[in-house]
CSV table of C-alpha atoms in Angstrom, one decimal:
chain,number,residue,atom,x,y,z
A,179,MET,CA,-99.6,60.1,-40.0
A,180,THR,CA,-100.0,63.9,-39.9
A,181,ILE,CA,-102.3,65.9,-37.7
A,182,ASP,CA,-104.7,66.6,-40.6
A,183,ASP,CA,-105.1,62.9,-41.2
A,184,ALA,CA,-105.7,62.4,-37.5
A,185,ALA,CA,-108.5,64.9,-37.5
A,186,GLU,CA,-110.5,62.6,-39.7
A,187,TYR,CA,-110.3,59.9,-37.0
A,188,PRO,CA,-111.0,61.7,-33.7
A,189,GLU,CA,-111.5,58.4,-31.9
A,190,ARG,CA,-107.9,57.2,-32.7
A,191,ASP,CA,-105.8,59.5,-30.5
A,192,ASP,CA,-103.1,56.8,-30.4
A,193,LEU,CA,-102.3,57.5,-34.0
A,194,ILE,CA,-100.7,60.8,-33.2
A,195,THR,CA,-96.9,60.5,-33.2
A,196,PRO,CA,-95.3,62.9,-30.7
A,197,LEU,CA,-92.7,65.2,-32.2
A,198,TYR,CA,-90.5,64.9,-29.1
A,199,GLU,CA,-89.8,61.8,-26.9
A,200,PRO,CA,-88.1,62.7,-23.6
A,201,SER,CA,-84.8,60.8,-23.2
A,202,CYS,CA,-85.3,60.5,-19.4
A,203,LYS,CA,-88.3,60.5,-17.2
A,204,GLY,CA,-88.5,63.8,-15.5
A,205,ASP,CA,-91.2,66.5,-15.2
A,206,SER,CA,-92.1,65.9,-18.9
A,207,ALA,CA,-93.0,62.3,-18.3
A,208,ARG,CA,-96.4,61.1,-17.5
A,209,PRO,CA,-97.2,61.2,-13.8
A,210,GLU,CA,-98.7,57.8,-13.7
A,211,GLU,CA,-95.7,56.4,-15.5
A,212,THR,CA,-93.2,58.0,-13.2
A,213,GLY,CA,-95.1,57.0,-10.1
A,214,THR,CA,-95.4,53.4,-11.2
A,215,THR,CA,-91.7,53.2,-12.0
A,216,ARG,CA,-90.5,54.7,-8.7
A,217,SER,CA,-92.9,52.7,-6.6
A,218,SER,CA,-91.9,49.5,-8.2
A,219,SER,CA,-88.2,50.3,-7.7
A,220,ASN,CA,-88.9,51.2,-4.1
A,221,ASN,CA,-90.8,47.9,-3.6
A,222,VAL,CA,-87.8,45.9,-4.9
A,223,ASP,CA,-85.4,47.7,-2.5
A,224,ASN,CA,-87.8,47.2,0.4
A,225,ASP,CA,-88.2,43.6,-0.4
A,226,LYS,CA,-84.5,43.0,-0.5
A,227,GLU,CA,-83.7,44.5,2.9
A,228,PRO,CA,-85.8,42.2,5.1
A,229,ILE,CA,-84.6,39.2,3.1
A,230,LEU,CA,-81.0,40.0,3.7
A,231,GLY,CA,-81.7,40.8,7.4
A,232,THR,CA,-83.5,37.5,7.9
A,233,ALA,CA,-80.7,35.5,6.3
A,234,SER,CA,-78.1,37.2,8.5
A,235,LEU,CA,-80.1,36.4,11.6
A,236,MET,CA,-80.6,32.8,10.5
A,237,GLY,CA,-76.9,32.4,9.8
A,238,LYS,CA,-76.0,33.7,13.2
A,239,SER,CA,-78.5,31.5,14.9
A,240,THR,CA,-77.2,28.4,13.0
A,241,SER,CA,-73.6,29.2,13.9
A,242,ASP,CA,-74.5,29.6,17.6
A,243,THR,CA,-76.4,26.3,17.5
A,244,ALA,CA,-73.5,24.5,15.9
A,245,ALA,CA,-71.0,25.9,18.5
A,246,GLN,CA,-73.3,24.8,21.4
A,247,ARG,CA,-73.6,21.3,19.9
A,248,ALA,CA,-69.8,21.1,19.5
A,249,ALA,CA,-69.3,22.3,23.1
A,250,TYR,CA,-71.8,19.8,24.5
A,251,ALA,CA,-70.1,17.0,22.5
A,252,ALA,CA,-66.7,17.9,23.9
A,253,MET,CA,-68.2,18.0,27.4
A,254,PHE,CA,-69.6,14.5,26.8
A,255,ALA,CA,-66.1,13.3,25.9
A,256,VAL,CA,-64.8,14.8,29.2
A,257,PHE,CA,-67.6,13.1,31.1
A,258,VAL,CA,-66.8,9.7,29.6
A,259,ASP,CA,-63.0,10.2,30.1
A,260,ALA,CA,-63.6,10.8,33.8
A,261,ILE,CA,-65.7,7.7,34.0
A,262,ASN,CA,-63.0,5.7,32.3
A,263,MET,CA,-60.4,6.9,34.9
A,264,MET,CA,-62.5,6.0,37.9
A,265,CYS,CA,-64.7,3.0,36.9
A,266,ILE,CA,-62.5,0.5,38.8
A,267,ALA,CA,-60.8,2.7,41.4
A,268,PRO,CA,-63.0,1.7,44.3
A,269,ASN,CA,-62.1,-1.9,43.6
A,270,LEU,CA,-58.3,-1.4,43.7
A,271,PRO,CA,-57.9,-2.3,47.4
A,272,ILE,CA,-59.6,-5.6,46.7
A,273,MET,CA,-57.6,-6.2,43.5
A,274,VAL,CA,-54.2,-5.8,45.1
A,275,THR,CA,-55.0,-8.1,48.0
A,276,PRO,CA,-54.2,-11.6,47.0
A,277,GLY,CA,-56.9,-14.2,47.8
A,278,LEU,CA,-59.5,-11.6,48.9
A,279,HIS,CA,-61.6,-12.0,45.7
A,280,GLU,CA,-61.5,-14.3,42.8
A,281,ASP,CA,-60.5,-11.4,40.6
A,282,SER,CA,-57.7,-10.3,42.9
A,283,PHE,CA,-54.1,-10.5,41.6
A,284,PRO,CA,-52.3,-13.6,42.6
A,285,SER,CA,-49.2,-11.6,43.5
A,286,THR,CA,-48.0,-8.0,43.6
A,287,GLU,CA,-44.4,-8.7,44.3
A,288,PRO,CA,-42.2,-6.9,45.2
A,289,PHE,CA,-44.8,-4.4,46.5
A,290,ASP,CA,-47.0,-4.9,49.5
A,291,ILE,CA,-50.7,-4.2,49.3
A,292,ALA,CA,-50.7,-0.5,50.0
A,293,THR,CA,-47.6,0.2,47.7
A,294,ALA,CA,-49.2,-1.8,44.9
A,295,GLN,CA,-52.2,0.5,45.0
A,296,TYR,CA,-50.1,3.6,45.3
A,297,ALA,CA,-48.1,2.5,42.3
A,298,HIS,CA,-51.3,2.2,40.2
A,299,ASP,CA,-52.3,5.8,41.1
A,300,ALA,CA,-48.7,7.1,40.4
A,301,VAL,CA,-48.4,5.6,36.9
A,302,GLU,CA,-51.9,6.7,36.0
A,303,ALA,CA,-51.2,10.3,37.1
A,304,LEU,CA,-47.8,10.3,35.3
A,305,GLY,CA,-49.5,9.2,32.1
A,306,MET,CA,-52.0,12.0,32.4
A,307,VAL,CA,-49.3,14.6,32.9
A,308,ILE,CA,-47.5,13.4,29.8
A,309,SER,CA,-50.9,13.3,27.9
A,310,ASN,CA,-51.5,17.0,28.7
A,311,PHE,CA,-48.2,18.0,27.1
A,312,VAL,CA,-48.4,15.6,24.2
A,313,PHE,CA,-52.0,16.2,23.2
A,314,GLY,CA,-51.8,19.9,23.9
A,315,TYR,CA,-49.1,20.0,21.2
A,316,ILE,CA,-51.2,17.7,18.9
A,317,ALA,CA,-54.2,20.0,19.3
A,318,ASP,CA,-52.1,23.0,18.3
A,319,ARG,CA,-50.7,21.2,15.3
A,320,ILE,CA,-53.6,19.3,13.8
A,321,GLY,CA,-56.6,20.7,15.7
A,322,SER,CA,-58.6,20.1,18.8
A,323,ARG,CA,-61.1,18.0,17.0
A,324,LYS,CA,-58.6,15.3,15.9
A,325,ALA,CA,-57.0,15.4,19.4
A,326,ILE,CA,-60.3,14.7,21.1
A,327,LEU,CA,-61.0,11.9,18.6
A,328,LEU,CA,-57.6,10.3,19.3
A,329,LEU,CA,-58.2,10.6,23.0
A,330,MET,CA,-61.5,8.8,22.8
A,331,ILE,CA,-60.5,6.0,20.6
A,332,GLY,CA,-57.3,5.5,22.6
A,333,SER,CA,-59.2,5.3,25.9
A,334,CYS,CA,-61.6,2.8,24.3
A,335,CYS,CA,-58.7,0.5,23.3
A,336,THR,CA,-56.7,0.8,26.5
A,337,SER,CA,-59.8,0.0,28.6
A,338,VAL,CA,-60.2,-3.2,26.7
A,339,GLY,CA,-56.5,-3.8,27.1
A,340,ILE,CA,-56.6,-3.5,30.9
A,341,TYR,CA,-59.5,-6.0,31.0
A,342,LEU,CA,-57.6,-8.5,28.9
A,343,VAL,CA,-54.5,-8.4,31.2
A,344,ARG,CA,-56.4,-8.5,34.5
A,345,SER,CA,-54.7,-11.6,35.7
A,346,ASN,CA,-51.2,-10.1,35.9
A,347,TYR,CA,-50.4,-7.1,38.1
A,348,TRP,CA,-47.5,-5.7,36.2
A,349,SER,CA,-49.3,-6.0,32.8
A,350,PHE,CA,-52.2,-4.2,34.6
A,351,ILE,CA,-49.8,-1.4,35.6
A,352,ALA,CA,-48.4,-1.1,32.1
A,353,MET,CA,-51.9,-0.8,30.5
A,354,THR,CA,-52.9,1.6,33.3
A,355,PHE,CA,-50.0,3.9,32.3
A,356,ALA,CA,-51.1,3.6,28.6
A,357,ASN,CA,-54.7,4.5,29.6
A,358,GLY,CA,-53.4,7.6,31.4
A,359,LEU,CA,-51.7,8.7,28.2
A,360,PHE,CA,-55.1,9.3,26.8
A,361,GLY,CA,-56.5,11.0,29.9
A,362,SER,CA,-56.3,14.7,28.9
A,363,ALA,CA,-59.8,15.2,27.5
A,364,ALA,CA,-60.6,17.9,30.1
A,365,ALA,CA,-57.6,20.0,29.2
A,366,ILE,CA,-58.2,19.8,25.4
A,367,ALA,CA,-61.9,20.4,25.7
A,368,ASN,CA,-61.3,23.5,27.9
A,369,GLY,CA,-59.0,24.9,25.3
A,370,TYR,CA,-61.5,24.1,22.6
A,371,MET,CA,-64.1,26.2,24.3
A,372,PHE,CA,-61.9,29.3,24.1
A,373,ILE,CA,-61.4,28.6,20.3
A,374,ILE,CA,-65.0,28.3,19.3
A,375,TYR,CA,-66.0,31.2,21.5
A,376,LYS,CA,-63.0,33.4,20.9
A,377,ASN,CA,-65.2,36.4,20.2
A,378,ASP,CA,-67.2,35.8,23.4
A,379,ARG,CA,-65.0,35.6,26.4
A,380,GLU,CA,-67.9,35.4,28.8
A,381,LYS,CA,-69.4,32.4,27.1
A,382,ALA,CA,-65.9,30.8,26.8
A,383,ASP,CA,-65.4,31.2,30.6
A,384,GLU,CA,-68.9,29.8,31.2
A,385,PHE,CA,-68.3,26.6,29.2
A,386,GLY,CA,-64.8,26.3,30.7
A,387,GLY,CA,-66.5,26.1,34.1
A,388,TYR,CA,-69.0,23.5,32.7
A,389,VAL,CA,-66.0,21.4,31.6
A,390,MET,CA,-64.6,21.2,35.1
A,391,ALA,CA,-68.0,20.5,36.6
A,392,THR,CA,-68.5,17.7,34.0
A,393,LEU,CA,-65.2,16.3,35.0
A,394,MET,CA,-66.2,16.2,38.7
A,395,VAL,CA,-69.5,14.6,37.9
A,396,GLY,CA,-67.9,12.0,35.7
A,397,LEU,CA,-65.4,11.0,38.4
A,398,THR,CA,-68.3,10.5,40.8
A,399,VAL,CA,-70.4,8.5,38.3
A,400,GLY,CA,-67.3,6.4,37.4
A,401,GLY,CA,-66.9,5.3,41.0
A,402,LEU,CA,-70.5,4.2,41.1
A,403,PHE,CA,-70.0,1.9,38.2
A,404,THR,CA,-68.6,-0.7,40.5
A,405,LEU,CA,-72.1,-1.1,42.1
A,406,PHE,CA,-73.4,-2.5,38.8
A,407,PHE,CA,-70.8,-5.3,38.7
A,408,PRO,CA,-70.3,-6.6,42.3
A,409,SER,CA,-69.2,-10.1,41.2
A,410,ASN,CA,-66.6,-8.9,38.6
A,411,LEU,CA,-64.1,-6.3,39.6
A,412,PHE,CA,-62.9,-5.5,36.0
A,413,ARG,CA,-66.1,-5.6,34.1
A,414,PRO,CA,-66.8,-1.8,34.5
A,415,LEU,CA,-63.9,-1.3,32.0
A,416,LEU,CA,-66.0,-2.9,29.2
A,417,LEU,CA,-68.9,-0.4,29.8
A,418,SER,CA,-66.5,2.5,30.0
A,419,SER,CA,-64.9,1.3,26.7
A,420,ALA,CA,-68.3,1.3,25.0
A,421,LEU,CA,-69.0,4.8,26.3
A,422,CYS,CA,-65.6,6.0,24.9
A,423,PHE,CA,-66.5,4.7,21.5
A,424,LEU,CA,-69.9,6.4,21.7
A,425,ALA,CA,-68.1,9.7,22.7
A,426,PHE,CA,-65.9,9.2,19.6
A,427,VAL,CA,-68.9,9.0,17.3
A,428,VAL,CA,-70.6,12.0,19.0
A,429,CYS,CA,-67.5,14.1,18.7
A,430,PHE,CA,-66.9,13.0,15.1
A,431,ILE,CA,-70.4,14.2,14.2
A,432,PHE,CA,-70.7,17.4,16.1
A,433,VAL,CA,-67.3,18.8,16.9
A,434,PHE,CA,-66.1,20.9,14.0
A,435,VAL,CA,-62.7,22.1,13.0
A,436,PRO,CA,-61.8,25.3,14.9
A,437,SER,CA,-60.3,26.9,11.8
A,438,GLU,CA,-63.7,26.5,10.1
A,439,SER,CA,-65.6,27.8,13.1
A,440,PRO,CA,-68.9,29.4,12.2
A,441,VAL,CA,-68.5,31.9,15.0
A,442,GLU,CA,-66.9,35.1,13.9
A,443,ILE,CA,-63.5,35.6,15.3
A,444,ASP,CA,-62.4,38.9,16.6
A,445,SER,CA,-58.6,39.2,16.1
A,446,GLU,CA,-58.3,42.5,18.1
A,447,PRO,CA,-57.0,42.0,21.6
A,448,GLU,CA,-59.2,43.0,24.5
A,449,GLU,CA,-58.2,46.1,26.4
A,450,ASP,CA,-58.6,44.4,29.8
A,451,ASP,CA,-56.3,41.5,29.0
A,452,ILE,CA,-53.8,41.0,31.8
A,453,PRO,CA,-50.3,39.5,31.0
A,454,LEU,CA,-49.6,36.2,32.5
A,455,ASP,CA,-47.5,36.3,35.7
A,456,LYS,CA,-45.0,33.4,35.6
A,457,ARG,CA,-44.4,33.6,39.3
A,458,ALA,CA,-48.1,33.3,40.1
A,459,ILE,CA,-48.5,30.4,37.7
A,460,SER,CA,-45.5,28.6,39.4
A,461,ASN,CA,-47.1,29.1,42.8
A,462,VAL,CA,-50.4,27.6,41.6
A,463,ILE,CA,-48.6,24.6,40.1
A,464,ILE,CA,-46.5,24.0,43.3
A,465,GLY,CA,-49.6,24.4,45.5
A,466,ALA,CA,-51.6,22.0,43.4
A,467,SER,CA,-48.8,19.5,43.5
A,468,PHE,CA,-48.6,19.6,47.3
A,469,ASP,CA,-52.4,19.3,47.5
A,470,HIS,CA,-52.3,16.3,45.3
A,471,LEU,CA,-49.6,14.6,47.4
A,472,GLY,CA,-51.7,15.3,50.5
A,473,THR,CA,-54.8,13.8,48.9
A,474,LEU,CA,-52.8,10.7,47.9
A,475,GLY,CA,-51.5,10.4,51.5
A,476,ILE,CA,-55.0,10.4,52.9
A,477,TYR,CA,-56.1,8.0,50.2
A,478,ARG,CA,-53.3,5.6,51.1
A,479,MET,CA,-54.3,5.8,54.8
A,480,SER,CA,-57.9,5.0,53.9
A,481,THR,CA,-56.6,2.0,51.9
A,482,LEU,CA,-54.7,0.7,55.0
A,483,TYR,CA,-57.8,1.2,57.1
A,484,PHE,CA,-59.8,-0.8,54.6
A,485,ILE,CA,-57.3,-3.7,54.6
A,486,LEU,CA,-57.2,-3.8,58.4
A,487,LEU,CA,-61.0,-3.8,58.5
A,488,THR,CA,-61.3,-6.6,56.0
A,489,ASN,CA,-58.6,-8.7,57.8
A,490,SER,CA,-60.4,-8.2,61.1
A,491,PHE,CA,-63.3,-10.2,59.7
């Protein structure tokens, strides 16, 4: 339609066809059109930014929660493992004294009473030393999660095995050694903390301390298990075996594979890292060994005192 034709219809301004249509919206574009377009694009950008920020925070919170659950599950495994190691220890002097209790061994030949108990502690400690080396290697090769699961299911089986061979001293010693071979949960869990919190050294040290505290509490609680079964010296093993299976289930659910850790890993070394001093490490190991020998010596003296006390009555 031409302008002359449009003059006949003044109320139809929309019939006028512009001679020039701007290719881009600049100063020639309508103000309301430009304002609407820009504000809408700004609103889209503004809407995206808080959504992305919220997702990032939610992801970080979820990863922290998963790491904490995994750490607590590993600590529960340490707690149960300590209970398993100590649940019948207070009963050992009675077990190795023939005729003192209906569950006592008929004979500990060729050992006397004190040596029979000392042999039990020795084979259990030897099994734990071997376990630390073997399962440390396993954790490096197949992962800490699988190592912890193997430790828990192994402790569950060997605890039942000790209960089944309770009538023979040497079978008891053999199964005690096997039980010690699965007694390195504290070492594996401690290393696991430094994997899931590799980017947070302070938190890794914190949970490493929690692992050792959990170990001490578990040893104490394990010794108290004997109070619940005064008439049966070996029955605490069945309860500790059930706890080991429960720890296996808990770790299976909550402990994740370190290579798939949701916590971001910082590969850059820290500036304040101090190289390991082999001489200092050797001094620590030697000192700990002498301390352990001294503790066993006092423990053996306390056993002799117990035997003399019981024989006096």
